[in-house]
Amino acid sequence: MYKLLPQFDNLTSQVSVSEPANFFSEAVFAGGNFLDLEAAFGHLNGVMRTATGYCGGTLKKPTYREVCEGITGHTEAVKVFYDKQTISYKSLCDIFWETHDPTNRNYLNFGLSTHLKSAIYYGNEEERKQAQESKIRRQMKLNKRIVTKIIQFDSEFCTAENQFQKYYLQKCCWLCESLSLRSTVQFVESNIACKLNGILAMDGSSVTDELTRFMISNNELPRQTKMALEEAIEDLRKNNNNNN
């Protein structure tokens, strides 16, 4: 679970997004567990889709088990596909610090006792400068040293197995069925899955509020998905009332 990040309006209702155009771009981040990192970015307006995967190693098509064993040189990472007209690379970097603890010294043991790291992978010199400036801004607010690495993205991003895509959404199997999501490609390319996964990872009453807001603002949702969302909202409200 992650804390509620800044909220945005006008979530898109597209099930999938077309191939990259001039105003679309990609960014890759590593911040501990990729399940929570994917959810945190997925809820942001301007983020069109996300994918969990492995970055930095040499082995082609590594498995989660191999990565966790530390024998491939990969770390868990998330690829973010975003609309530059709505959200900037700078904003993504600034939000990245809110998704995990970048001062966690355990990340310094990457390759020794852990396969996890905190890193921003840049694709060009401008992105490197923006990532570095964002890191400096964040460091000025903290009294502990940030251990995040800023690394050139020069290796293949290996998409993780199906069960690690949209993890929180997959807990609601009836929602996945209503969207006809089954394969890894479908989970990765679905914009609706991206948004719902981000909402479902939230804490407490925020989930029901955001699900309701999402359903109201997306008139083109399939009828079966609206019904599944209404059922999910009702169940969550009952659970919240029982816990109070």
Coordinates of N, CA and C in Angstrom, one line a residue:
M1 N 0.8 -1.2 0.0 CA 0.0 0.0 0.0 C 0.9 1.3 0.0
Y2 N 0.4 2.3 -0.7 CA 1.2 3.5 -0.7 C 0.3 4.7 -0.2
K3 N 0.9 5.7 0.2 CA 0.1 6.9 0.7 C -0.4 7.6 -0.5
L4 N -1.5 8.3 -0.3 CA -2.2 9.0 -1.4 C -1.4 10.1 -1.9
L5 N -1.1 10.0 -3.2 CA -0.3 11.0 -3.9 C -1.2 12.2 -4.4
P6 N -0.7 13.3 -4.9 CA -1.5 14.4 -5.4 C -2.5 13.9 -6.4
Q7 N -3.8 14.4 -6.3 CA -4.9 13.9 -7.2 C -4.9 14.8 -8.4
F8 N -5.4 14.2 -9.5 CA -5.5 14.8 -10.8 C -6.9 14.6 -11.4
D9 N -7.3 15.4 -12.3 CA -8.6 15.3 -12.9 C -8.6 14.7 -14.3
N10 N -9.7 14.4 -14.8 CA -9.9 14.0 -16.2 C -9.1 12.7 -16.6
L11 N -9.4 11.6 -15.8 CA -8.7 10.3 -16.1 C -9.3 9.8 -17.4
T12 N -8.4 9.3 -18.3 CA -8.9 8.8 -19.6 C -9.6 7.5 -19.5
S13 N -10.5 7.2 -20.4 CA -11.3 6.0 -20.3 C -10.9 5.0 -21.4
Q14 N -9.8 5.2 -22.1 CA -9.4 4.3 -23.1 C -8.9 3.0 -22.5
V15 N -9.3 1.9 -23.2 CA -8.9 0.6 -22.7 C -7.4 0.4 -23.1
S16 N -7.0 0.9 -24.2 CA -5.6 0.8 -24.6 C -5.2 2.1 -25.2
V17 N -3.8 2.3 -25.3 CA -3.3 3.5 -25.9 C -2.5 3.1 -27.1
S18 N -2.6 4.0 -28.1 CA -1.9 3.7 -29.4 C -0.4 3.8 -29.2
E19 N 0.3 3.4 -30.2 CA 1.8 3.4 -30.1 C 2.3 4.8 -29.9
P20 N 3.6 5.0 -29.3 CA 4.1 6.3 -29.0 C 4.1 7.3 -30.1
A21 N 3.6 8.5 -29.9 CA 3.6 9.6 -30.8 C 4.6 10.6 -30.3
N22 N 4.7 11.8 -30.9 CA 5.7 12.8 -30.5 C 5.4 13.3 -29.1
F23 N 4.2 13.2 -28.6 CA 3.9 13.7 -27.3 C 3.8 12.6 -26.2
F24 N 4.1 11.4 -26.6 CA 4.2 10.3 -25.7 C 5.7 9.9 -25.4
S25 N 6.0 9.5 -24.2 CA 7.4 9.1 -23.9 C 7.3 8.1 -22.8
E26 N 8.5 7.5 -22.5 CA 8.6 6.4 -21.5 C 9.7 6.8 -20.5
A27 N 9.5 6.3 -19.3 CA 10.5 6.5 -18.2 C 10.6 5.3 -17.4
V28 N 11.7 5.0 -16.8 CA 11.9 3.8 -16.0 C 12.5 4.2 -14.7
F29 N 11.8 3.6 -13.6 CA 12.2 3.9 -12.3 C 12.3 2.6 -11.5
A30 N 13.2 2.5 -10.5 CA 13.3 1.4 -9.5 C 13.2 2.0 -8.1
G31 N 12.3 1.5 -7.3 CA 12.1 2.0 -6.0 C 11.6 0.9 -5.1
G32 N 12.4 -0.1 -4.9 CA 12.0 -1.2 -4.0 C 11.0 -2.1 -4.7
N33 N 10.0 -2.5 -4.0 CA 8.9 -3.4 -4.6 C 8.2 -2.8 -5.8
F34 N 8.3 -3.5 -6.9 CA 7.7 -2.9 -8.1 C 6.2 -2.9 -8.1
L35 N 5.5 -3.7 -7.3 CA 4.1 -3.8 -7.2 C 3.5 -2.4 -6.7
D36 N 4.1 -1.9 -5.7 CA 3.6 -0.6 -5.1 C 4.0 0.5 -6.0
L37 N 5.2 0.5 -6.6 CA 5.7 1.5 -7.4 C 4.8 1.7 -8.7
E38 N 4.4 0.5 -9.3 CA 3.5 0.6 -10.4 C 2.2 1.2 -10.1
A39 N 1.6 0.9 -8.9 CA 0.3 1.4 -8.5 C 0.4 2.9 -8.3
A40 N 1.5 3.4 -7.7 CA 1.7 4.8 -7.4 C 1.8 5.6 -8.6
F41 N 2.5 5.2 -9.6 CA 2.6 6.0 -10.9 C 1.3 5.8 -11.7
G42 N 0.7 4.7 -11.6 CA -0.5 4.4 -12.5 C -1.7 5.3 -12.3
H43 N -1.8 5.8 -11.0 CA -3.0 6.6 -10.7 C -2.8 8.1 -11.2
L44 N -1.6 8.5 -11.6 CA -1.4 9.9 -12.0 C -2.0 10.2 -13.3
N45 N -2.6 11.4 -13.4 CA -3.1 11.8 -14.7 C -1.9 12.1 -15.6
G46 N -2.1 11.7 -16.8 CA -1.0 11.8 -17.8 C -0.2 10.5 -18.0
V47 N -0.2 9.6 -17.0 CA 0.4 8.3 -17.1 C -0.6 7.4 -17.8
M48 N -0.3 6.9 -19.0 CA -1.2 6.2 -19.9 C -1.2 4.7 -19.6
R49 N 0.0 4.2 -19.3 CA 0.0 2.8 -18.9 C 1.4 2.5 -18.2
T50 N 1.4 1.4 -17.6 CA 2.6 1.0 -16.8 C 2.9 -0.5 -17.0
A51 N 4.2 -0.8 -16.7 CA 4.6 -2.3 -16.7 C 5.6 -2.5 -15.7
T52 N 5.4 -3.6 -14.9 CA 6.5 -4.0 -14.0 C 7.5 -4.9 -14.8
G53 N 8.7 -4.9 -14.3 CA 9.7 -5.7 -15.0 C 11.0 -5.6 -14.3
Y54 N 12.1 -6.0 -15.1 CA 13.4 -6.2 -14.5 C 14.4 -5.4 -15.4
C55 N 15.3 -4.7 -14.7 CA 16.2 -3.8 -15.4 C 17.6 -3.9 -14.9
G56 N 18.6 -3.7 -15.8 CA 20.0 -3.6 -15.4 C 20.8 -4.9 -15.6
G57 N 20.2 -6.0 -15.8 CA 20.9 -7.3 -15.9 C 21.3 -7.6 -17.3
T58 N 21.9 -8.8 -17.4 CA 22.4 -9.3 -18.7 C 21.6 -10.5 -19.2
L59 N 21.0 -11.2 -18.3 CA 20.2 -12.4 -18.7 C 18.9 -12.0 -19.5
K60 N 18.7 -12.6 -20.6 CA 17.4 -12.3 -21.3 C 16.3 -13.1 -20.7
K61 N 15.1 -12.4 -20.6 CA 13.9 -13.0 -20.1 C 14.1 -13.7 -18.7
P62 N 14.6 -13.0 -17.7 CA 14.8 -13.6 -16.4 C 13.4 -13.8 -15.7
T63 N 13.4 -14.7 -14.8 CA 12.2 -15.0 -14.0 C 12.3 -14.2 -12.7
Y64 N 11.1 -14.0 -12.1 CA 11.1 -13.4 -10.8 C 12.0 -14.1 -9.8
R65 N 12.0 -15.4 -9.8 CA 12.8 -16.2 -8.9 C 14.3 -15.9 -9.1
E66 N 14.7 -15.9 -10.4 CA 16.1 -15.7 -10.7 C 16.5 -14.3 -10.3
V67 N 15.7 -13.3 -10.5 CA 16.0 -12.0 -10.1 C 16.2 -11.9 -8.6
C68 N 15.2 -12.5 -7.8 CA 15.3 -12.4 -6.4 C 16.5 -13.1 -5.8
E69 N 17.0 -14.2 -6.5 CA 18.2 -14.9 -6.1 C 19.4 -14.1 -6.3
G70 N 19.3 -13.0 -7.1 CA 20.5 -12.1 -7.3 C 21.5 -12.6 -8.3
I71 N 21.1 -13.6 -9.1 CA 22.1 -14.2 -10.0 C 22.0 -13.6 -11.4
T72 N 21.1 -12.6 -11.7 CA 21.0 -12.0 -13.0 C 21.5 -10.6 -13.1
G73 N 21.6 -9.9 -12.0 CA 22.0 -8.5 -12.0 C 20.9 -7.5 -12.2
H74 N 19.7 -8.1 -12.3 CA 18.5 -7.2 -12.5 C 18.0 -6.7 -11.1
T75 N 17.2 -5.6 -11.2 CA 16.4 -5.1 -10.1 C 15.0 -5.0 -10.6
E76 N 14.1 -5.0 -9.6 CA 12.6 -4.7 -9.9 C 12.5 -3.3 -10.4
A77 N 11.7 -3.1 -11.4 CA 11.6 -1.7 -12.0 C 10.2 -1.6 -12.6
V78 N 9.9 -0.3 -12.9 CA 8.6 0.0 -13.5 C 8.8 0.9 -14.7
K79 N 8.2 0.5 -15.9 CA 8.2 1.4 -17.0 C 6.9 2.2 -17.1
V80 N 7.1 3.5 -17.2 CA 5.9 4.4 -17.2 C 5.8 5.0 -18.6
F81 N 4.6 4.8 -19.2 CA 4.4 5.4 -20.5 C 3.4 6.6 -20.3
Y82 N 3.9 7.8 -20.6 CA 3.2 9.0 -20.2 C 3.0 10.0 -21.4
D83 N 2.0 10.9 -21.2 CA 1.7 12.0 -22.2 C 2.5 13.2 -21.7
K84 N 3.4 13.7 -22.5 CA 4.2 14.8 -22.1 C 3.4 16.1 -22.1
Q85 N 2.3 16.1 -22.7 CA 1.4 17.3 -22.7 C 0.7 17.5 -21.4
T86 N 0.6 16.4 -20.6 CA -0.1 16.4 -19.4 C 0.8 16.3 -18.2
I87 N 1.8 15.5 -18.2 CA 2.7 15.4 -17.1 C 4.2 15.4 -17.6
S88 N 5.1 16.0 -17.0 CA 6.5 16.1 -17.4 C 7.3 15.1 -16.8
Y89 N 8.5 14.9 -17.4 CA 9.5 14.0 -16.8 C 9.9 14.5 -15.5
K90 N 10.1 15.8 -15.4 CA 10.5 16.5 -14.1 C 9.4 16.1 -13.0
S91 N 8.2 16.2 -13.4 CA 7.1 15.9 -12.4 C 7.2 14.4 -11.9
L92 N 7.4 13.5 -12.9 CA 7.5 12.1 -12.6 C 8.7 11.9 -11.6
C93 N 9.8 12.6 -11.8 CA 11.0 12.4 -10.9 C 10.6 12.9 -9.5
D94 N 9.9 14.1 -9.5 CA 9.6 14.7 -8.2 C 8.6 13.8 -7.4
I95 N 7.7 13.2 -8.1 CA 6.7 12.3 -7.5 C 7.4 11.0 -7.0
F96 N 8.4 10.5 -7.8 CA 9.1 9.3 -7.5 C 9.6 9.2 -6.0
W97 N 10.0 10.4 -5.5 CA 10.6 10.4 -4.1 C 9.5 10.1 -3.1
E98 N 8.2 10.3 -3.5 CA 7.1 10.1 -2.5 C 6.7 8.6 -2.5
T99 N 7.1 7.8 -3.5 CA 6.7 6.4 -3.6 C 7.4 5.4 -2.8
H100 N 8.5 5.8 -2.2 CA 9.3 4.9 -1.4 C 10.3 5.7 -0.6
D101 N 11.1 5.0 0.3 CA 12.1 5.7 1.1 C 13.4 5.7 0.3
P102 N 13.8 6.8 -0.3 CA 15.1 6.8 -1.0 C 16.3 6.9 -0.2
T103 N 16.1 7.0 1.2 CA 17.3 7.0 2.1 C 17.6 5.6 2.7
N104 N 16.8 4.6 2.3 CA 16.9 3.3 2.8 C 18.3 2.7 2.4
R105 N 19.1 2.5 3.4 CA 20.5 2.1 3.1 C 20.6 0.6 2.7
N106 N 19.5 -0.1 2.8 CA 19.5 -1.5 2.3 C 19.7 -1.5 0.8
Y107 N 19.3 -0.4 0.1 CA 19.5 -0.4 -1.3 C 21.0 -0.4 -1.7
L108 N 21.9 0.0 -0.8 CA 23.3 0.0 -1.0 C 23.9 -1.4 -1.1
N109 N 23.1 -2.4 -0.6 CA 23.5 -3.8 -0.6 C 23.1 -4.5 -1.9
F110 N 22.7 -3.7 -2.9 CA 22.2 -4.4 -4.1 C 23.3 -5.3 -4.7
G111 N 22.9 -6.5 -5.0 CA 23.9 -7.5 -5.5 C 24.5 -8.3 -4.4
L112 N 24.3 -7.9 -3.2 CA 24.9 -8.7 -2.1 C 23.8 -9.4 -1.3
S113 N 23.0 -8.6 -0.6 CA 21.9 -9.1 0.2 C 20.5 -8.8 -0.3
T114 N 20.5 -8.0 -1.4 CA 19.1 -7.7 -1.9 C 19.2 -7.5 -3.4
H115 N 18.1 -7.7 -4.1 CA 18.0 -7.4 -5.5 C 17.3 -6.1 -5.8
L116 N 17.0 -5.4 -4.7 CA 16.2 -4.2 -4.9 C 17.2 -3.0 -4.8
K117 N 16.8 -2.0 -5.6 CA 17.6 -0.7 -5.5 C 16.6 0.5 -5.7
S118 N 17.1 1.7 -5.5 CA 16.4 2.9 -5.8 C 17.2 3.6 -6.9
A119 N 16.5 3.8 -8.1 CA 17.2 4.3 -9.2 C 16.3 5.0 -10.2
I120 N 16.8 6.0 -10.8 CA 16.1 6.7 -11.9 C 17.0 6.4 -13.2
Y121 N 16.3 5.8 -14.2 CA 17.1 5.5 -15.4 C 16.7 6.5 -16.5
Y122 N 17.8 7.2 -16.9 CA 17.5 8.3 -17.9 C 17.9 7.8 -19.3
G123 N 17.2 8.5 -20.3 CA 17.4 8.1 -21.6 C 18.3 9.0 -22.4
N124 N 18.4 10.3 -21.9 CA 19.2 11.2 -22.6 C 19.8 12.2 -21.6
E125 N 20.6 13.2 -22.1 CA 21.3 14.1 -21.2 C 20.3 15.0 -20.5
E126 N 19.2 15.5 -21.2 CA 18.2 16.3 -20.6 C 17.5 15.6 -19.4
E127 N 17.2 14.4 -19.6 CA 16.6 13.6 -18.5 C 17.5 13.4 -17.4
R128 N 18.8 13.2 -17.7 CA 19.8 13.1 -16.6 C 19.9 14.3 -15.7
K129 N 19.9 15.5 -16.4 CA 19.9 16.8 -15.7 C 18.7 17.0 -14.8
Q130 N 17.5 16.6 -15.4 CA 16.3 16.8 -14.6 C 16.2 15.9 -13.4
A131 N 16.7 14.6 -13.6 CA 16.7 13.7 -12.5 C 17.6 14.1 -11.4
Q132 N 18.8 14.6 -11.8 CA 19.8 15.1 -10.8 C 19.3 16.3 -10.1
E133 N 18.6 17.2 -10.8 CA 18.1 18.4 -10.1 C 17.0 18.1 -9.2
S134 N 16.1 17.1 -9.6 CA 15.1 16.6 -8.7 C 15.6 16.0 -7.4
K135 N 16.7 15.2 -7.6 CA 17.3 14.6 -6.5 C 17.9 15.6 -5.5
I136 N 18.5 16.7 -6.0 CA 19.1 17.7 -5.2 C 17.9 18.5 -4.4
R137 N 16.8 18.7 -5.1 CA 15.7 19.4 -4.5 C 15.2 18.6 -3.3
R138 N 15.1 17.3 -3.5 CA 14.6 16.4 -2.5 C 15.6 16.2 -1.3
Q139 N 16.9 16.2 -1.7 CA 17.9 16.0 -0.6 C 17.9 17.2 0.3
M140 N 17.6 18.4 -0.2 CA 17.6 19.6 0.6 C 16.4 19.6 1.7
K141 N 15.5 18.7 1.5 CA 14.3 18.6 2.4 C 14.6 17.5 3.5
L142 N 15.6 16.7 3.3 CA 15.8 15.6 4.2 C 17.1 15.7 5.0
N143 N 17.1 15.0 6.2 CA 18.3 15.1 7.0 C 19.1 13.8 6.9
K144 N 18.7 12.9 6.0 CA 19.5 11.6 5.7 C 19.8 11.6 4.2
R145 N 20.9 11.0 3.9 CA 21.4 11.0 2.5 C 20.6 10.1 1.7
I146 N 20.2 10.6 0.5 CA 19.5 9.8 -0.5 C 20.5 8.9 -1.2
V147 N 20.1 7.6 -1.3 CA 21.0 6.6 -1.9 C 20.6 6.2 -3.3
T148 N 19.6 6.9 -3.8 CA 19.1 6.7 -5.2 C 20.2 6.9 -6.2
K149 N 20.4 6.0 -7.1 CA 21.3 6.1 -8.2 C 20.6 6.7 -9.5
I150 N 21.3 7.5 -10.2 CA 20.8 8.0 -11.5 C 21.6 7.4 -12.6
I151 N 21.0 6.5 -13.3 CA 21.7 5.6 -14.2 C 21.3 5.7 -15.7
Q152 N 22.2 5.7 -16.6 CA 21.8 5.7 -18.0 C 21.1 4.4 -18.3
F153 N 19.9 4.5 -19.0 CA 19.2 3.3 -19.4 C 19.7 2.8 -20.7
D154 N 20.6 1.8 -20.6 CA 21.3 1.2 -21.8 C 21.1 -0.3 -21.8
S155 N 20.1 -0.8 -21.1 CA 19.9 -2.2 -21.2 C 18.4 -2.5 -21.5
E156 N 18.1 -3.7 -21.7 CA 16.7 -4.1 -22.0 C 15.8 -4.1 -20.8
F157 N 14.6 -3.6 -20.9 CA 13.6 -3.7 -19.9 C 12.9 -5.0 -20.1
C158 N 13.0 -5.9 -19.2 CA 12.3 -7.2 -19.3 C 11.0 -7.2 -18.6
T159 N 9.9 -7.3 -19.3 CA 8.6 -7.3 -18.7 C 8.4 -8.5 -17.7
A160 N 7.9 -8.2 -16.6 CA 7.7 -9.3 -15.6 C 6.5 -10.2 -15.9
E161 N 6.5 -11.3 -15.2 CA 5.4 -12.3 -15.5 C 4.0 -11.7 -15.2
N162 N 3.0 -12.4 -15.8 CA 1.6 -11.9 -15.8 C 1.1 -11.6 -14.3
Q163 N 1.5 -12.5 -13.4 CA 0.9 -12.3 -12.0 C 1.5 -11.1 -11.3
F164 N 2.5 -10.4 -11.9 CA 3.1 -9.2 -11.3 C 2.6 -8.0 -12.0
Q165 N 1.8 -8.1 -13.0 CA 1.2 -6.9 -13.6 C -0.1 -6.5 -13.0
K166 N -0.3 -5.2 -12.6 CA -1.5 -4.7 -12.0 C -1.9 -5.7 -10.9
Y167 N -1.0 -5.8 -10.0 CA -1.2 -6.8 -8.8 C -2.5 -6.5 -8.0
Y168 N -2.7 -5.3 -7.7 CA -3.9 -5.0 -6.9 C -5.2 -5.2 -7.6
L169 N -5.2 -4.9 -8.9 CA -6.4 -5.1 -9.7 C -6.7 -6.6 -9.9
Q170 N -5.6 -7.4 -10.0 CA -5.8 -8.8 -10.2 C -6.4 -9.5 -8.9
K171 N -6.3 -8.8 -7.8 CA -7.0 -9.4 -6.6 C -8.5 -9.3 -6.8
C172 N -9.0 -8.5 -7.7 CA -10.5 -8.3 -8.0 C -10.7 -9.0 -9.3
C173 N -10.8 -10.3 -9.3 CA -10.8 -11.1 -10.5 C -12.1 -10.7 -11.4
W174 N -13.2 -10.4 -10.7 CA -14.4 -10.0 -11.5 C -14.2 -8.7 -12.3
L175 N -13.4 -7.8 -11.8 CA -13.1 -6.6 -12.5 C -12.2 -6.9 -13.8
C176 N -11.3 -7.8 -13.6 CA -10.4 -8.2 -14.7 C -11.3 -8.9 -15.8
E177 N -12.2 -9.8 -15.3 CA -13.1 -10.5 -16.3 C -13.9 -9.5 -17.0
S178 N -14.4 -8.5 -16.4 CA -15.3 -7.5 -17.0 C -14.6 -6.7 -18.1
L179 N -13.2 -6.6 -18.0 CA -12.4 -5.9 -18.9 C -11.8 -6.9 -19.9
S180 N -12.0 -8.1 -19.8 CA -11.5 -9.2 -20.7 C -9.9 -9.2 -20.6
L181 N -9.4 -9.0 -19.4 CA -7.9 -8.9 -19.2 C -7.5 -10.3 -18.8
R182 N -6.6 -10.9 -19.6 CA -6.0 -12.2 -19.3 C -4.5 -12.3 -19.5
S183 N -4.0 -11.8 -20.6 CA -2.6 -11.9 -20.9 C -1.8 -10.8 -20.4
T184 N -0.5 -11.0 -20.3 CA 0.4 -10.0 -19.8 C 0.3 -8.7 -20.7
V185 N 0.2 -8.9 -22.0 CA 0.1 -7.7 -22.9 C -1.1 -6.9 -22.6
Q186 N -2.2 -7.6 -22.4 CA -3.5 -6.9 -22.1 C -3.4 -6.1 -20.8
F187 N -2.8 -6.7 -19.8 CA -2.7 -6.0 -18.5 C -1.8 -4.8 -18.7
V188 N -0.7 -4.9 -19.5 CA 0.2 -3.8 -19.6 C -0.4 -2.7 -20.5
E189 N -1.1 -3.0 -21.5 CA -1.6 -2.0 -22.5 C -2.9 -1.3 -22.1
S190 N -3.6 -1.9 -21.1 CA -4.9 -1.3 -20.7 C -4.7 -0.1 -19.8
N191 N -5.3 1.0 -20.3 CA -5.2 2.3 -19.5 C -6.2 2.2 -18.3
I192 N -7.3 1.6 -18.5 CA -8.3 1.4 -17.4 C -7.7 0.5 -16.3
A193 N -7.0 -0.5 -16.7 CA -6.3 -1.4 -15.7 C -5.3 -0.6 -14.9
C194 N -4.5 0.3 -15.7 CA -3.5 1.1 -15.0 C -4.1 2.0 -13.9
K195 N -5.2 2.6 -14.3 CA -5.9 3.5 -13.3 C -6.5 2.8 -12.1
L196 N -7.2 1.7 -12.4 CA -7.9 0.9 -11.4 C -6.9 0.3 -10.4
N197 N -5.8 -0.1 -10.9 CA -4.7 -0.7 -10.1 C -4.2 0.3 -9.1
G198 N -4.0 1.5 -9.6 CA -3.5 2.6 -8.7 C -4.5 2.9 -7.6
I199 N -5.8 2.9 -8.0 CA -6.8 3.2 -7.0 C -7.0 2.1 -5.9
L200 N -7.0 0.9 -6.4 CA -7.2 -0.3 -5.5 C -6.1 -0.5 -4.5
A201 N -4.9 0.1 -4.8 CA -3.8 0.0 -3.9 C -3.8 1.0 -2.7
M202 N -4.7 1.9 -2.8 CA -4.8 3.0 -1.8 C -5.3 2.4 -0.4
D203 N -5.3 3.2 0.6 CA -5.7 2.8 1.9 C -7.1 3.4 2.2
G204 N -7.8 2.6 3.0 CA -9.0 3.1 3.7 C -10.1 3.6 2.7
S205 N -10.8 4.6 3.1 CA -11.9 5.2 2.4 C -11.5 5.8 1.1
S206 N -10.3 6.1 0.9 CA -9.8 6.7 -0.3 C -10.1 5.8 -1.5
V207 N -10.1 4.5 -1.3 CA -10.4 3.6 -2.4 C -11.8 3.8 -2.9
T208 N -12.8 3.8 -2.0 CA -14.2 3.9 -2.5 C -14.5 5.3 -3.1
D209 N -13.9 6.3 -2.5 CA -14.1 7.6 -3.0 C -13.5 7.7 -4.5
E210 N -12.3 7.2 -4.6 CA -11.7 7.3 -6.0 C -12.3 6.4 -7.0
L211 N -12.8 5.2 -6.6 CA -13.5 4.3 -7.5 C -14.8 5.0 -8.0
T212 N -15.5 5.6 -7.1 CA -16.7 6.3 -7.4 C -16.4 7.4 -8.4
R213 N -15.4 8.2 -8.1 CA -15.0 9.3 -9.0 C -14.6 8.8 -10.3
F214 N -13.9 7.7 -10.4 CA -13.4 7.2 -11.6 C -14.6 6.7 -12.5
M215 N -15.5 6.0 -11.9 CA -16.7 5.5 -12.6 C -17.6 6.6 -13.1
I216 N -17.8 7.7 -12.4 CA -18.6 8.8 -12.8 C -17.9 9.6 -14.0
S217 N -16.6 9.7 -13.9 CA -15.9 10.5 -14.9 C -15.6 9.7 -16.2
N218 N -15.9 8.4 -16.2 CA -15.6 7.6 -17.4 C -16.9 7.0 -18.0
N219 N -17.5 7.8 -18.8 CA -18.8 7.4 -19.4 C -18.8 6.3 -20.3
E220 N -17.6 6.0 -20.9 CA -17.4 5.0 -21.9 C -17.0 3.7 -21.4
L221 N -17.0 3.5 -20.1 CA -16.7 2.2 -19.5 C -17.7 1.2 -19.9
P222 N -17.3 -0.1 -20.2 CA -18.2 -1.1 -20.6 C -19.2 -1.3 -19.4
R223 N -20.4 -1.7 -19.8 CA -21.5 -1.9 -18.9 C -21.2 -2.9 -17.8
Q224 N -20.5 -4.0 -18.2 CA -20.2 -5.0 -17.2 C -19.1 -4.5 -16.2
T225 N -18.3 -3.6 -16.7 CA -17.3 -3.0 -15.8 C -17.9 -2.1 -14.8
K226 N -18.9 -1.3 -15.2 CA -19.6 -0.4 -14.3 C -20.3 -1.2 -13.2
M227 N -20.9 -2.3 -13.6 CA -21.6 -3.2 -12.7 C -20.6 -3.8 -11.7
A228 N -19.4 -4.2 -12.2 CA -18.4 -4.8 -11.3 C -17.9 -3.7 -10.3
L229 N -17.7 -2.5 -10.8 CA -17.2 -1.4 -10.0 C -18.2 -1.1 -8.9
E230 N -19.5 -1.1 -9.2 CA -20.6 -0.8 -8.2 C -20.5 -1.9 -7.2
E231 N -20.4 -3.1 -7.6 CA -20.3 -4.2 -6.6 C -19.1 -4.1 -5.7
A232 N -18.0 -3.7 -6.3 CA -16.7 -3.6 -5.5 C -16.8 -2.4 -4.5
I233 N -17.4 -1.3 -4.9 CA -17.6 -0.1 -4.1 C -18.5 -0.5 -2.9
E234 N -19.6 -1.2 -3.2 CA -20.5 -1.6 -2.1 C -19.8 -2.5 -1.1
D235 N -19.1 -3.5 -1.6 CA -18.4 -4.4 -0.7 C -17.3 -3.7 0.2
L236 N -16.6 -2.7 -0.4 CA -15.6 -2.0 0.3 C -16.2 -1.1 1.4
R237 N -17.4 -0.5 1.1 CA -18.1 0.3 2.1 C -18.5 -0.5 3.2
K238 N -19.0 -1.7 2.9 CA -19.5 -2.6 4.0 C -18.3 -3.0 4.9
N239 N -17.2 -3.3 4.3 CA -16.0 -3.7 5.1 C -15.5 -2.5 5.9
N240 N -15.5 -1.3 5.4 CA -15.1 -0.1 6.1 C -16.0 0.1 7.3
N241 N -17.3 -0.1 7.1 CA -18.3 0.1 8.2 C -18.1 -0.9 9.3
N242 N -17.8 -2.1 8.9 CA -17.6 -3.2 9.9 C -16.3 -3.0 10.7
N243 N -15.4 -2.3 10.1 CA -14.1 -2.1 10.8 C -14.1 -0.9 11.7
N244 N -15.1 0.0 11.5 CA -15.2 1.2 12.3 C -16.0 0.9 13.6

